Amino acid sequence: MITGKTQILGVIGDPVTHSLSPVMHNAALAELGADFVYVAFPIATAQLETAVAGLAAIGVSGFNVTIPHKQAIMPLLSKISAEAQAVGAVNTVWRTERGWAGTNTDVLGFVAPLQALRDWSQAQAVILGNGGAARAVVAGCAQLGLKGVSVVGRNPDRLQAFQLSWQGSPFQPPSVHPWEALPDLLPQADLVVNTTPIGMHPQVGATPLDEALLAGAKADAIAYDLIYTPSPTQFLSLASQHGLATIDGLEMLVQQGAAALKIWLQSSVPVDTMRQALKAHLGH
Ligand code: NAP
C-alpha cells in the first residue's frame, strides 16, 4: 500500500514508457514488504538538469537512467564510480549527503551469467557492435580477465573513436575490426556477444551472424545476445543449432536491476522474484 511515508525510486529516460524496470523492481519491493514504489519518469533532454534537481528536491531515494541520458547525467552527479567512468555511462543513481552518486550496473549484469561458467583467462571474445551496451560488455570482459577482446563494427570512424575512448581507462583497449573480418575472428572466439539491435522485436527473423559464419565458430563457444525479446533470437537459435551454448539478455537485465536495488535498499534482494516477474510480463 502506498502511504504518506512511501519512498520513491524510478527510471528516467525518453522514451521510458516501455521500460521493464517498474515491473521487476515493484515485484521485488512487494516481496520484501519495503515501503517504496518504483515509477517511470519521462524526461526530455532539455529538461534533464531541472528534472534531476527536482528529483532531489522531492526526496526521491534513487533512480535508474536509460537512453538518452546515460552520458548526459554524468556532469550532474557529485560522485561517479570508477567503473562508470571507464564505461562512460551511468545507469544507477543514489542519494548521498553531498548530492547524487552514480555507477554502472550493466557491467555486473553482463558478467553475472558468465563468471561461474569457466576460467576466462585464456579466452577470446568477439563483440558485435560498438554502441553504449558494447562499452559495458568490454568492461565486463576486462573484469572477467579475458585474454583478448575484438570489437566488430560497420562504421570505421565510430569504431576508431570507440577504441580511442578506452585509452587512459583501467581496461585494456579492445582491438577493432570491420564486419568483413568475422570469418577470421570467429574460429578463435570463446564468447560471441551481439550488442547490436539486429534480431530485436519486431525484426525477429534478422540475425547478425548467418549460418555460414556460425559454422566457423568453435563448438564450445558461448553465444550471448543482449536482446531479450524475442527469446531466443534468431542468432541464438542458429547458434544453438550449431551446438553452441547460449545466453539471452534477460539475465543481464535482471542482474543489473538487482545490483541497483541492492544499492538503494542496502540489503539483499529477491533476484528470482525479479526474474519471474519479467518472464511473466514478457510471456516467456
Ligand atoms: P546503441 O548505442 O544504439 O548501439 C547499437 C550498435 O549496434 C551500434 O554500434 C550500431 O552501429 C550497431 N548496429 C545497429 N544496427 C546495425 C546493423 N544493421 N548492422 C550492424 N551494426 C548495427 O544501442 P545500445 O544501447 O548499445 O543497445 C544495443 C542493444 O543491446 C539493444 O538491442 C538493447 O536492447 C540491448 N541492451 C540490452 C541490455 C540488457 O540488459 N539485456 C542492456 C543494454 C542494451 P553504428 O555505431 O555503426 O550505428
mmCIF file of C-alpha atoms in Angstrom, residues 21 106 108 112 133 158 201 254:
data_model
loop_
_atom_site.group_PDB
_atom_site.id
_atom_site.type_symbol
_atom_site.label_atom_id
_atom_site.label_comp_id
_atom_site.label_asym_id
_atom_site.label_seq_id
_atom_site.Cartn_x
_atom_site.Cartn_y
_atom_site.Cartn_z
ATOM 1 C CA SER A 21 12.232 -1.840 -14.735
ATOM 2 C CA ASP A 106 25.186 -3.060 -16.671
ATOM 3 C CA LEU A 108 27.896 -6.546 -13.391
ATOM 4 C CA ALA A 112 26.785 -12.367 -13.852
ATOM 5 C CA ALA A 133 25.912 -1.579 -24.467
ATOM 6 C CA ARG A 158 32.844 5.198 -34.855
ATOM 7 C CA HIS A 201 11.359 -7.495 -31.920
ATOM 8 C CA VAL A 254 17.629 -8.908 -14.096
#
